[in-house]
mmCIF file of C-alpha atoms in Angstrom:
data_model
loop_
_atom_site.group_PDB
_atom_site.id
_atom_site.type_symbol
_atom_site.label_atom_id
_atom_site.label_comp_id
_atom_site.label_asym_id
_atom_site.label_seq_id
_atom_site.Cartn_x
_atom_site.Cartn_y
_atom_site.Cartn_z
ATOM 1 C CA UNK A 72 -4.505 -40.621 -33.620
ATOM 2 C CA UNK A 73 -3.067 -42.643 -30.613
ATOM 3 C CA UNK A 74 -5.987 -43.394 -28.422
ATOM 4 C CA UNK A 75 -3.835 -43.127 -25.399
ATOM 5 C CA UNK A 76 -1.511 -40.214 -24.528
ATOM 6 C CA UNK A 77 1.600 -40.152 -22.032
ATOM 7 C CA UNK A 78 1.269 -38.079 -18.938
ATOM 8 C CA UNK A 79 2.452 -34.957 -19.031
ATOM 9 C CA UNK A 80 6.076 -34.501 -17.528
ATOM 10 C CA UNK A 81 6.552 -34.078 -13.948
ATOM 11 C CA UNK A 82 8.694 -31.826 -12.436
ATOM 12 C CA UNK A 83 9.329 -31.155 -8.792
ATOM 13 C CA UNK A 84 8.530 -27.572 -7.357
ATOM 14 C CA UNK A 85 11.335 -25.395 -6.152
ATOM 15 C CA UNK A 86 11.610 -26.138 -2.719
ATOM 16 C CA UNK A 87 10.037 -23.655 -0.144
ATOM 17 C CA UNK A 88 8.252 -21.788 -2.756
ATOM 18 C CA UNK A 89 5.201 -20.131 -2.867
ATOM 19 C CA UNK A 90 3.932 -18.127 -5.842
ATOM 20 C CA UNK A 91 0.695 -16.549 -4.197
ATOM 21 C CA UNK A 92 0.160 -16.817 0.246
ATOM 22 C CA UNK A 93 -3.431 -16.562 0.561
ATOM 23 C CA UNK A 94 -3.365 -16.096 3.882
ATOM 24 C CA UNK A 95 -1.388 -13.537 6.054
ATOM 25 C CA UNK A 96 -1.045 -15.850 9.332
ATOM 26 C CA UNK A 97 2.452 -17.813 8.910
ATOM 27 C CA UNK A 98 2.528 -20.849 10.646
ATOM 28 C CA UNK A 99 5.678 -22.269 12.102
ATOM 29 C CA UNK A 100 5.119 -25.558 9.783
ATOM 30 C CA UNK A 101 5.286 -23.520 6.072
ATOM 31 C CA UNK A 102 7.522 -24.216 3.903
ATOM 32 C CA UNK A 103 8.394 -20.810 3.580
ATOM 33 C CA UNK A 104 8.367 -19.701 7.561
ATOM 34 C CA UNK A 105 11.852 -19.678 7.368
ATOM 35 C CA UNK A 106 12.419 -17.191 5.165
ATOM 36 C CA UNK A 107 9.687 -14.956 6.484
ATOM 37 C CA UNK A 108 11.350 -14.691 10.258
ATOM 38 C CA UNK A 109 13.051 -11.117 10.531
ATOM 39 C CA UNK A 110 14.625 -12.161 14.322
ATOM 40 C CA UNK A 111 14.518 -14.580 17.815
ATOM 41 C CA UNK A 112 12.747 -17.271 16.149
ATOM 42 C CA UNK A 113 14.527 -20.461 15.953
ATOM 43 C CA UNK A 114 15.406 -21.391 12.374
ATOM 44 C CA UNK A 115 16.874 -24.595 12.496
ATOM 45 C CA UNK A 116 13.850 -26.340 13.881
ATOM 46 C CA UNK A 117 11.258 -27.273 11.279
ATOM 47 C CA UNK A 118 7.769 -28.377 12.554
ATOM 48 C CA UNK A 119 4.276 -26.789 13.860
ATOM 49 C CA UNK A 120 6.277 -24.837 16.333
ATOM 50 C CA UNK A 121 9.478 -23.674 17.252
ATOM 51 C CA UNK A 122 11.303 -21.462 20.060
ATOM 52 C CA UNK A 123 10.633 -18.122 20.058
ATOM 53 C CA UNK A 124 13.315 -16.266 21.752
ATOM 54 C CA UNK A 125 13.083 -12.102 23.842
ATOM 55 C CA UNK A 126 11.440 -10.224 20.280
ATOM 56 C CA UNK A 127 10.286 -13.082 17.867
ATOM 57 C CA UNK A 128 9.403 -10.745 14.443
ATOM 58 C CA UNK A 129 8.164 -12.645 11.372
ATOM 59 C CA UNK A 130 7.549 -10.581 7.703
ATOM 60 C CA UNK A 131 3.820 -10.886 6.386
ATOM 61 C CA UNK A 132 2.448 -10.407 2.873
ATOM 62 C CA UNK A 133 0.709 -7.464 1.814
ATOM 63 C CA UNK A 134 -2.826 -6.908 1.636
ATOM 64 C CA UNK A 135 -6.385 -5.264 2.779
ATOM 65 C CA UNK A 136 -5.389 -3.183 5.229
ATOM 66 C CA UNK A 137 -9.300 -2.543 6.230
ATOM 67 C CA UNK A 138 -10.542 -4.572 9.534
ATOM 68 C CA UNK A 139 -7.078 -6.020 10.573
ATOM 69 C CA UNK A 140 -6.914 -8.932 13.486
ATOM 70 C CA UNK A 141 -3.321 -9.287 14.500
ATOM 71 C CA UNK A 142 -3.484 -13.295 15.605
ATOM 72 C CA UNK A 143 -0.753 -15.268 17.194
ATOM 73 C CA UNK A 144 -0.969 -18.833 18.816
ATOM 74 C CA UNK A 145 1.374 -20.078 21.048
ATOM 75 C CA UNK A 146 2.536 -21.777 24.255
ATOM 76 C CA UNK A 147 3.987 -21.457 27.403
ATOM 77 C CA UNK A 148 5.519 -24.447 28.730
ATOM 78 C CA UNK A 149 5.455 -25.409 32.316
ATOM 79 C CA UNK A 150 8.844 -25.619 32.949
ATOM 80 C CA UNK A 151 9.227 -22.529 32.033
ATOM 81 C CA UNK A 152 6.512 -20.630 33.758
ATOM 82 C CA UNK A 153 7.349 -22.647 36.680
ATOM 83 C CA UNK A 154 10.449 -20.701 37.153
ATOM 84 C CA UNK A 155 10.443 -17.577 35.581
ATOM 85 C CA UNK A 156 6.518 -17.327 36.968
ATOM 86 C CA UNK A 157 4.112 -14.875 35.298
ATOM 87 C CA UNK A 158 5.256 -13.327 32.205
ATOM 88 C CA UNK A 159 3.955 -10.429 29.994
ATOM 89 C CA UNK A 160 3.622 -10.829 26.191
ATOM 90 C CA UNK A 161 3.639 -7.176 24.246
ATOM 91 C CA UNK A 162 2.311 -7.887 20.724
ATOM 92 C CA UNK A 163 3.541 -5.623 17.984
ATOM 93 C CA UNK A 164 2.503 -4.320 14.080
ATOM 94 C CA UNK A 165 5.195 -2.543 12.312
ATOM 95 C CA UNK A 166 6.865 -2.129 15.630
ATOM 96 C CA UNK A 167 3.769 -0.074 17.037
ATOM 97 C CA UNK A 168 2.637 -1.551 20.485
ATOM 98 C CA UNK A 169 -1.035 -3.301 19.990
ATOM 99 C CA UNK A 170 -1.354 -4.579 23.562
ATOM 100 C CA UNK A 171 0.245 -5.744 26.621
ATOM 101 C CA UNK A 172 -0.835 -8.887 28.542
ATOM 102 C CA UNK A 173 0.012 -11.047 31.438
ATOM 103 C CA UNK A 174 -0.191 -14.579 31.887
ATOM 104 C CA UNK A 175 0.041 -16.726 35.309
ATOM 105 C CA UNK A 176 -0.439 -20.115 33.966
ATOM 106 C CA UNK A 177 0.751 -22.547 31.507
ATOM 107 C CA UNK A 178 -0.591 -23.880 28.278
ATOM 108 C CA UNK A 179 -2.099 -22.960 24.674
ATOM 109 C CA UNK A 180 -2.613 -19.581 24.775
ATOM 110 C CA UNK A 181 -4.372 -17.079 21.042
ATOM 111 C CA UNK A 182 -4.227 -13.529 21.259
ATOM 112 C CA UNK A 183 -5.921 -11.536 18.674
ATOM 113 C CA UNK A 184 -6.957 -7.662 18.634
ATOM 114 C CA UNK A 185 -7.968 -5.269 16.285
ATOM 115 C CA UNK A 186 -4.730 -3.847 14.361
ATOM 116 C CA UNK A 187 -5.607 0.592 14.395
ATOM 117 C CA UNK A 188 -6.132 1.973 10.732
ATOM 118 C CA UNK A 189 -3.304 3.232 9.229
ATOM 119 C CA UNK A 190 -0.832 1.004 11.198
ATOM 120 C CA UNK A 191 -0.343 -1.375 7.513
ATOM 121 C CA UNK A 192 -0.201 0.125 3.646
ATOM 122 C CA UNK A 193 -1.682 -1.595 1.449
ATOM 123 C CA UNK A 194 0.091 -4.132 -0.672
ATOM 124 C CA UNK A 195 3.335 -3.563 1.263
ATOM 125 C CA UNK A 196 4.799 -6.591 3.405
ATOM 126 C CA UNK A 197 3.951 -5.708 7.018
ATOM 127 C CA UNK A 198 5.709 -7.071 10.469
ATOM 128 C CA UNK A 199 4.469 -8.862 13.566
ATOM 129 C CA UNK A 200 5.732 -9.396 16.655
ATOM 130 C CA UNK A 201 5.976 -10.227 20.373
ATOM 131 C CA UNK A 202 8.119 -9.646 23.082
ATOM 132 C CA UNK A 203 8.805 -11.366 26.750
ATOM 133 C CA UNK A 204 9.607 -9.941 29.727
ATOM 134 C CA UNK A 205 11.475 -12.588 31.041
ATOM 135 C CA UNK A 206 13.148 -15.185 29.069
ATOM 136 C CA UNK A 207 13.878 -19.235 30.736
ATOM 137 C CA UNK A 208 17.403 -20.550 30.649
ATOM 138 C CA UNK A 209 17.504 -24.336 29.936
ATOM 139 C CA UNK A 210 19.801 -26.438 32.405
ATOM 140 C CA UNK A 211 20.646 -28.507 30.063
ATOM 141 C CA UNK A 212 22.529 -25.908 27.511
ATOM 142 C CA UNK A 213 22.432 -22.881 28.843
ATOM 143 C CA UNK A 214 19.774 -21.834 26.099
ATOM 144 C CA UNK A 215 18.076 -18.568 26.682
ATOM 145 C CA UNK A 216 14.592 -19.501 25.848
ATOM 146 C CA UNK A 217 10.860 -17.182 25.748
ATOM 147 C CA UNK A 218 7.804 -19.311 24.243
ATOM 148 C CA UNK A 219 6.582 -21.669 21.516
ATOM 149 C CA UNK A 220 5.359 -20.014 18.556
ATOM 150 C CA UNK A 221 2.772 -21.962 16.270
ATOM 151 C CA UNK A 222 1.414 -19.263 14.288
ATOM 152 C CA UNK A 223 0.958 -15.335 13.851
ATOM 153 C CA UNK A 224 -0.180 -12.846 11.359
ATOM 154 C CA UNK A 225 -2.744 -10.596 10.188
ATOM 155 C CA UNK A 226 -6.459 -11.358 9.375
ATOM 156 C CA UNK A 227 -9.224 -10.196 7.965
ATOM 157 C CA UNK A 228 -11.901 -9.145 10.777
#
């Protein structure tokens, strides 16, 4: 016998594929965040974050549906609060309001709460959402424009 042997053949992964998501929280950077957005996200844009627009909606795995966190992390920009001033975020499961809350200032803002029993089945995809009240228009394009979404999902508590 050969005391050596050649590697095995490499072969690149599909691209943007994910056999098993661990986790529930998509973040904006995945390969696969794309595909998961159901509306008012910004597709083109590939990075940690991208625009969310009036309703951004994004499709989450199946899973426990015991002790749920709904968890988002995003951020409103100065220029933006600056002229639209305070804005309220409405979070959403499965289009079922969660919570409603206002924000004055700029920056990195998480929100997590609780997600009711019975609001997710189990092992069936689930969706989460947000909404703005009011929505910043860029000068520069016209672009109608709500926050920057990093992450958001569901969690076990």
């Amino acid at each position: 016998m050969p005391e050596t042997y050649a590697p095995p053949v490499q072969r690149q992964p599909f691209e943007n594929f994910r056999p098993y998501r661990s986790t529930r929280i998509v973040n904006m950077s995945d390969g696969d965040a794309t595909v998961r957005i159901v509306r008012d996200v910004d597709a083109g844009l590939a990075g940690s974050w991208r625009w969310a627009g009036q309703h951004p909606t994004i499709r989450v795995p199946g899973g426990p549906v015991e002790n749920l966190l709904y968890v988002i992390d995003f951020t409103l920009p100065e220029v933006t609060i600056k002229d639209t001033g305070p804005v309220t975020l409405s979070f959403y499961v499965n289009d079922r309001l969660l919570d409603r809350v206002r924000y004055s200032s700029p920056g990195v803002q998480h929100f997590e709460k609780r997600v009711p029993d019975g609001w997710t089945q189990e092992d069936q995809e689930a969706t989460v959402g947000a909404e703005i009240d009011k929505m910043w228009t860029s000068p520069e394009d016209g672009k109608h424009l709500g926050f920057i979404l990093t992450s958001i999902g569901l969690k076990q508590q």
